Amino acid sequence: MTYDSAKAQFADWGVDAEAAIEQLAGIPISMHCWQGDDVVGFETKSGTSGGGIQATGNHPGRARTPDELRADLEFAYGNIPGRHRLNLHAMYMDTDETPDRDEIEFRHFSPWVDWAREIGIGLDFNPTFFAHAKADDNLTLAHPDKGIRDFWIEHGRRTRDIAAQMGAAQGNACVNNIWVPDGFKDTPVDRMAARAQLEASLNDMLAPKQDPAQMLDAVESKLFGIGVEACTVGSHEFYMGYAIRKDTVLCLDMGHFHPTENIADKLSAVALSVDQLLLHVSRPMRWDSDHVILQSDDILQMGQELVFSGLLDRTRIGLDFFDATISRTAAWVIGTRNMQKALLRAMLLPEARLKQAERALDFTTRFMMTEELKDLPFGAIWAEFCTRHDMPSGLALIRELDSYQAQVASRG
Ligand code: RNT
Ligand code: ZN
């Protein structure tokens, strides 16, 4: 199937494949640094995984240093069409110093900033409220001990400063996403105290004004995690309300809801109440297991909702998966490209005709169309998109991924 004949087939349905290719090129995906090293980070002072998140598997090639991680990222970006972003966690500092979390400064991240500028990507950022001795109770901002809370508030404030400096350096806002693990393994008797405490700590942390052109605060909810099965303090309702009242970005992680909930369905609902959204696109198999995203129905629906609900300009698309049983760089490349494919598939749908059928309550037409559209030659349009960006696809991509994995496999 040539591009021209594929394009003609889409044109029959009134779809402009050229326009879709152009639109997709303008959508950055914020790729998460932590897929490259199984969420370990580069702190020397403290750090074991924790907070109920853990990568499983021991595939060879884990990045052990910032230089290795950057090399892996460069390889990944080199096989993903378009210009993208890097979502960096505070535990990925690159410095000879050993600052604790409440001591970090911009300079501890400046190698990342210089590198991002050199290769032309934007940075997003995250405070790290896990993998630290002061988070061992799975309580941080909601901890009853003021000393512990103050430590984490200071950490959060510093990440906001760092994110703002990153945003200033790159000339666009760096999103600083707040996720805390706080919760209880067994049924608490004072949920209200914990939630009021989280609210008060967040207020303190967010009190210093930052320029929204430089950094944006986002808040990420969760349903439960390993070790916090009975109650997560920062639940969806908690952060939904918080984001509305405090005008922060609301982050929806696809793994942080009941497994049968449709996260794509939530976008239009929350977008009526919050201005900006952040996504952690993920694939929760049975729980928040952060499997690499596929072109599965959940992901395709996410892409379609972003396009059809007109939310692309106020949604930051971030990814959050980590799988250590397969090549980590292949996971990045295939996962990120799958997000792009989900968007492209949506852009290649005859949106107006589908919506028209639905408004006319002609569900038969909507049904016939959605099913017949699945047979259109999407792959030829995607291949053309890759070719125009000088990126491999199909067997050539697999050769690239295999050969890079072979190079890094000898890492100890
Ligand atoms: C944890 C959250 C959070 C983390 C990253 C590493 O459940 O999804 O986003 O995965 O911050
Ligand atoms: Zn997440």
PDB file of C-alpha atoms and ligand atoms in Angstrom, residues 34 39 51 53 89 126-127 130 177 179 220 222 253 256 280 288 290 320 322, ligand 1:
ATOM      1  CA  TRP A  34      12.331   6.293  35.103  1.00  0.00           C
ATOM      2  CA  VAL A  39      12.882   3.970  39.092  1.00  0.00           C
ATOM      3  CA  GLY A  51       5.851   4.009  48.155  1.00  0.00           C
ATOM      4  CA  ILE A  53       5.891   1.393  43.187  1.00  0.00           C
ATOM      5  CA  HIS A  89      12.307  13.031  38.826  1.00  0.00           C
ATOM      6  CA  ASN A 126       8.713  15.867  39.780  1.00  0.00           C
ATOM      7  CA  PRO A 127       9.463  16.025  43.458  1.00  0.00           C
ATOM      8  CA  PHE A 130       9.349   8.049  47.984  1.00  0.00           C
ATOM      9  CA  ASN A 177       3.961  16.955  39.174  1.00  0.00           C
ATOM     10  CA  TRP A 179       2.594  12.551  43.730  1.00  0.00           C
ATOM     11  CA  GLU A 220      -1.661  13.249  40.894  1.00  0.00           C
ATOM     12  CA  LYS A 222      -4.174   7.361  43.303  1.00  0.00           C
ATOM     13  CA  ASP A 253      -2.677   8.384  35.802  1.00  0.00           C
ATOM     14  CA  HIS A 256      -4.740   4.930  39.485  1.00  0.00           C
ATOM     15  CA  HIS A 280       0.244   9.632  32.920  1.00  0.00           C
ATOM     16  CA  ASP A 288      -1.306  -0.083  38.899  1.00  0.00           C
ATOM     17  CA  ASP A 290       2.531   0.219  34.755  1.00  0.00           C
ATOM     18  CA  ASP A 320       4.182   6.391  33.211  1.00  0.00           C
ATOM     19  CA  PHE A 322       8.194   0.755  33.588  1.00  0.00           C
TER      20      PHE A 322
HETATM   21  C1  RNT B   1       3.037   6.382  41.370  1.00  0.00           C
HETATM   22  C2  RNT B   1       2.764   7.463  40.396  1.00  0.00           C
HETATM   23  C3  RNT B   1       3.925   8.315  40.022  1.00  0.00           C
HETATM   24  C4  RNT B   1       5.184   7.542  39.814  1.00  0.00           C
HETATM   25  C5  RNT B   1       6.317   8.386  39.287  1.00  0.00           C
HETATM   26  C6  RNT B   1       7.625   7.687  39.368  1.00  0.00           C
HETATM   27  O1  RNT B   1       1.984   5.532  41.547  1.00  0.00           O
HETATM   28  O2  RNT B   1       2.172   6.927  39.242  1.00  0.00           O
HETATM   29  O3  RNT B   1       3.605   9.088  38.929  1.00  0.00           O
HETATM   30  O4  RNT B   1       5.003   6.465  38.956  1.00  0.00           O
HETATM   31  O5  RNT B   1       6.299   9.593  39.908  1.00  0.00           O
END
